[in-house]
Amino acid sequence: MGKRARDDFVSRISRRDFLRKSFSMATALGASSLVAGSAGSNPRPSPTSAPASPASRELSRALVIVARKANRDDDLHAFYKLLINTSLARLAIAARPEDAWAKFFQPDDVVAIKVNAIAGKKLSTSPALVRAIADGLTSCGVHPDKIIVWDRAGWELDAAGFQVNFAGEGPLCYGTDAPSAGYETSPTVLGAVGSCFSRIVTEDATALINVPILREHSVAGVSIALKNNYGAIHNPNKYHADGCTPFVADVNAHPALKKKTRLVICDALGVQFHGGPGYKPRWTSDFEGVMVGTDPVAIDTVGAERIDGLRKSAGLRSLSEEKRYPGYLSVASDGAHLLGISDRSRIDVINMELA
């Protein structure tokens, strides 16, 4: 499926067009950076009224909002918009959705939305969810041209149902493999990891939104928020030994990921609770919801709990019983990483059932 999707994508976008559009996009981003004031290696601080990210405060507790709507119609965009606006208003303690978004983002931000598009349309971040997120960003003044939807490769985004857009009206959408993006030329060493990171993360964006899916992973235990950032490095294949521990935590310790990530919005319309990371319809379940928070470790901890609940219902052993509970969660919360909270007793969960 991967090679055919890649070849099809390449055949529809000629290299000449690819380069022309990428050059135009780079110029546009450069202009935006000038207007924004050094949008790149010197990220602007988060809004002072925004909920503090785990990287910027002493950790005591974390909050995860789990919102579901069992009876949805066919309008997925409206479905997701209701879920995330309601969740964000609760998380930010704001009366209106636009006020909630404004507590996390400023009009001069360049916001990069990291999706997960590896497994095709049936097990990737929904484009309808990303459209709803883009609506939220524009409601608080972020210009669409300053919104970048991204993953590793353009052909993967295309195969997952996203419309790749190098230079049209925003939001933009492209992979790190685009000529205007690319990886840093020198690796950054973080603990046991030595990787070149996507320049979308390190240079282009001033703020990040992590938008993973809720999925079990045969090697890592789960693949939710923290492991989604394997898509930010050039060599993720090197870091799957020992259940991806401590590698997942080390990747997420990169200062750009740690300081710029302001929200995690996990797409939980459906859940792959066994047989991942590829799509296995036998082991999927409708969840009809999202998980929202600022702490990626807490999101992953609660997500693993939900996956274990579905495994139990299906008569499967828990991740711990299979010795696959992700060890990188405790590493991520240790004093050397400080990426969030993995102690379940210190994570508050608000469950919202929407009509």
PDB file of C-alpha atoms in Angstrom, residues 21-136:
ATOM      1  CA  LYS A  21       5.369  25.794  -5.056  1.00  0.00           C
ATOM      2  CA  SER A  22       7.851  25.023  -2.320  1.00  0.00           C
ATOM      3  CA  PHE A  23       9.938  28.050  -3.232  1.00  0.00           C
ATOM      4  CA  SER A  24       6.843  30.243  -3.121  1.00  0.00           C
ATOM      5  CA  MET A  25       5.842  28.787   0.214  1.00  0.00           C
ATOM      6  CA  ALA A  26       9.288  29.389   1.654  1.00  0.00           C
ATOM      7  CA  THR A  27       9.145  32.991   0.537  1.00  0.00           C
ATOM      8  CA  ALA A  28       5.701  33.397   2.073  1.00  0.00           C
ATOM      9  CA  LEU A  29       6.847  31.885   5.345  1.00  0.00           C
ATOM     10  CA  GLY A  30       9.877  34.132   5.361  1.00  0.00           C
ATOM     11  CA  ALA A  31       7.661  37.171   4.973  1.00  0.00           C
ATOM     12  CA  SER A  32       5.415  35.945   7.738  1.00  0.00           C
ATOM     13  CA  SER A  33       8.442  35.481   9.930  1.00  0.00           C
ATOM     14  CA  LEU A  34       9.476  39.061   9.392  1.00  0.00           C
ATOM     15  CA  VAL A  35       6.036  40.287  10.299  1.00  0.00           C
ATOM     16  CA  ALA A  36       5.885  38.014  13.305  1.00  0.00           C
ATOM     17  CA  GLY A  37       9.342  38.957  14.428  1.00  0.00           C
ATOM     18  CA  SER A  38      11.876  36.181  14.082  1.00  0.00           C
ATOM     19  CA  ALA A  39       9.537  33.225  13.775  1.00  0.00           C
ATOM     20  CA  GLY A  40      12.062  30.461  13.904  1.00  0.00           C
ATOM     21  CA  SER A  41      14.888  29.799  16.277  1.00  0.00           C
ATOM     22  CA  ASN A  42      13.628  32.344  18.795  1.00  0.00           C
ATOM     23  CA  PRO A  43      10.102  31.290  19.695  1.00  0.00           C
ATOM     24  CA  ARG A  44       7.898  33.848  21.342  1.00  0.00           C
ATOM     25  CA  PRO A  45       6.727  33.054  24.842  1.00  0.00           C
ATOM     26  CA  SER A  46       3.350  31.506  25.423  1.00  0.00           C
ATOM     27  CA  PRO A  47       0.481  33.833  26.329  1.00  0.00           C
ATOM     28  CA  THR A  48       0.751  34.676  29.984  1.00  0.00           C
ATOM     29  CA  SER A  49      -2.878  33.707  30.548  1.00  0.00           C
ATOM     30  CA  ALA A  50      -2.535  30.273  28.934  1.00  0.00           C
ATOM     31  CA  PRO A  51      -2.507  27.138  31.068  1.00  0.00           C
ATOM     32  CA  ALA A  52       1.113  26.338  31.772  1.00  0.00           C
ATOM     33  CA  SER A  53       2.722  23.574  29.754  1.00  0.00           C
ATOM     34  CA  PRO A  54       4.360  20.725  31.696  1.00  0.00           C
ATOM     35  CA  ALA A  55       7.733  22.024  30.599  1.00  0.00           C
ATOM     36  CA  SER A  56       7.205  25.437  32.139  1.00  0.00           C
ATOM     37  CA  ARG A  57       5.852  24.699  35.588  1.00  0.00           C
ATOM     38  CA  GLU A  58       6.561  22.592  38.599  1.00  0.00           C
ATOM     39  CA  LEU A  59       4.462  19.504  38.113  1.00  0.00           C
ATOM     40  CA  SER A  60       1.911  18.584  40.726  1.00  0.00           C
ATOM     41  CA  ARG A  61      -1.155  17.342  38.859  1.00  0.00           C
ATOM     42  CA  ALA A  62      -2.318  17.002  35.260  1.00  0.00           C
ATOM     43  CA  LEU A  63      -5.756  17.324  33.695  1.00  0.00           C
ATOM     44  CA  VAL A  64      -7.095  15.322  30.757  1.00  0.00           C
ATOM     45  CA  ILE A  65     -10.481  16.016  29.170  1.00  0.00           C
ATOM     46  CA  VAL A  66     -12.158  13.012  27.537  1.00  0.00           C
ATOM     47  CA  ALA A  67     -15.141  14.143  25.466  1.00  0.00           C
ATOM     48  CA  ARG A  68     -17.459  11.798  23.597  1.00  0.00           C
ATOM     49  CA  LYS A  69     -20.631  12.103  21.542  1.00  0.00           C
ATOM     50  CA  ALA A  70     -22.206   8.740  20.895  1.00  0.00           C
ATOM     51  CA  ASN A  71     -24.883   9.811  18.429  1.00  0.00           C
ATOM     52  CA  ARG A  72     -23.110  11.719  15.708  1.00  0.00           C
ATOM     53  CA  ASP A  73     -24.380  12.507  12.245  1.00  0.00           C
ATOM     54  CA  ASP A  74     -22.348  12.380   9.032  1.00  0.00           C
ATOM     55  CA  ASP A  75     -20.876  15.859   9.463  1.00  0.00           C
ATOM     56  CA  LEU A  76     -17.538  14.897  11.015  1.00  0.00           C
ATOM     57  CA  HIS A  77     -16.239  18.453  10.924  1.00  0.00           C
ATOM     58  CA  ALA A  78     -19.131  19.693  13.058  1.00  0.00           C
ATOM     59  CA  PHE A  79     -18.750  16.662  15.335  1.00  0.00           C
ATOM     60  CA  TYR A  80     -15.080  17.334  16.023  1.00  0.00           C
ATOM     61  CA  LYS A  81     -15.633  21.074  16.332  1.00  0.00           C
ATOM     62  CA  LEU A  82     -18.184  20.554  19.093  1.00  0.00           C
ATOM     63  CA  LEU A  83     -15.923  18.101  20.933  1.00  0.00           C
ATOM     64  CA  ILE A  84     -12.724  20.133  20.879  1.00  0.00           C
ATOM     65  CA  ASN A  85     -14.320  23.532  21.511  1.00  0.00           C
ATOM     66  CA  THR A  86     -16.211  22.128  24.501  1.00  0.00           C
ATOM     67  CA  SER A  87     -13.104  20.357  25.788  1.00  0.00           C
ATOM     68  CA  LEU A  88     -10.867  23.373  25.367  1.00  0.00           C
ATOM     69  CA  ALA A  89     -13.321  25.709  27.088  1.00  0.00           C
ATOM     70  CA  ARG A  90     -13.347  23.319  30.056  1.00  0.00           C
ATOM     71  CA  LEU A  91      -9.574  22.953  30.060  1.00  0.00           C
ATOM     72  CA  ALA A  92      -8.947  26.702  29.858  1.00  0.00           C
ATOM     73  CA  ILE A  93     -11.922  27.674  32.054  1.00  0.00           C
ATOM     74  CA  ALA A  94     -13.251  30.002  29.358  1.00  0.00           C
ATOM     75  CA  ALA A  95     -16.824  31.026  28.576  1.00  0.00           C
ATOM     76  CA  ARG A  96     -16.437  31.026  24.779  1.00  0.00           C
ATOM     77  CA  PRO A  97     -14.381  28.713  22.509  1.00  0.00           C
ATOM     78  CA  GLU A  98     -12.514  31.638  20.940  1.00  0.00           C
ATOM     79  CA  ASP A  99     -11.481  32.808  24.411  1.00  0.00           C
ATOM     80  CA  ALA A 100     -10.194  29.323  25.172  1.00  0.00           C
ATOM     81  CA  TRP A 101      -8.100  29.194  21.974  1.00  0.00           C
ATOM     82  CA  ALA A 102      -6.729  32.671  22.760  1.00  0.00           C
ATOM     83  CA  LYS A 103      -5.346  31.369  26.052  1.00  0.00           C
ATOM     84  CA  PHE A 104      -3.024  29.064  24.126  1.00  0.00           C
ATOM     85  CA  PHE A 105      -2.199  30.948  20.915  1.00  0.00           C
ATOM     86  CA  GLN A 106      -1.507  34.501  19.731  1.00  0.00           C
ATOM     87  CA  PRO A 107      -2.235  35.988  16.291  1.00  0.00           C
ATOM     88  CA  ASP A 108       1.472  36.165  15.427  1.00  0.00           C
ATOM     89  CA  ASP A 109       2.105  32.490  16.145  1.00  0.00           C
ATOM     90  CA  VAL A 110       3.133  30.061  13.413  1.00  0.00           C
ATOM     91  CA  VAL A 111       1.329  26.903  14.518  1.00  0.00           C
ATOM     92  CA  ALA A 112       2.450  23.474  13.295  1.00  0.00           C
ATOM     93  CA  ILE A 113      -0.114  20.676  13.702  1.00  0.00           C
ATOM     94  CA  LYS A 114       1.587  17.253  13.877  1.00  0.00           C
ATOM     95  CA  VAL A 115      -0.792  14.582  12.627  1.00  0.00           C
ATOM     96  CA  ASN A 116      -0.236  10.830  12.316  1.00  0.00           C
ATOM     97  CA  ALA A 117      -0.689   9.761   8.703  1.00  0.00           C
ATOM     98  CA  ILE A 118       1.355   6.566   8.550  1.00  0.00           C
ATOM     99  CA  ALA A 119      -1.413   3.957   8.347  1.00  0.00           C
ATOM    100  CA  GLY A 120      -3.658   5.388   5.624  1.00  0.00           C
ATOM    101  CA  LYS A 121      -7.214   6.683   5.802  1.00  0.00           C
ATOM    102  CA  LYS A 122      -8.559   4.012   8.154  1.00  0.00           C
ATOM    103  CA  LEU A 123      -6.106   4.619  10.982  1.00  0.00           C
ATOM    104  CA  SER A 124      -4.786   8.171  10.745  1.00  0.00           C
ATOM    105  CA  THR A 125      -5.645  11.548  12.206  1.00  0.00           C
ATOM    106  CA  SER A 126      -8.883  12.698  10.602  1.00  0.00           C
ATOM    107  CA  PRO A 127      -8.618  15.672   8.200  1.00  0.00           C
ATOM    108  CA  ALA A 128     -12.013  16.770   9.575  1.00  0.00           C
ATOM    109  CA  LEU A 129     -10.510  17.070  13.067  1.00  0.00           C
ATOM    110  CA  VAL A 130      -7.614  19.129  11.710  1.00  0.00           C
ATOM    111  CA  ARG A 131     -10.050  21.439   9.922  1.00  0.00           C
ATOM    112  CA  ALA A 132     -11.860  21.970  13.222  1.00  0.00           C
ATOM    113  CA  ILE A 133      -8.551  22.777  14.939  1.00  0.00           C
ATOM    114  CA  ALA A 134      -7.685  25.247  12.172  1.00  0.00           C
ATOM    115  CA  ASP A 135     -11.077  26.892  12.691  1.00  0.00           C
ATOM    116  CA  GLY A 136     -10.254  27.280  16.370  1.00  0.00           C
TER     117      GLY A 136
END
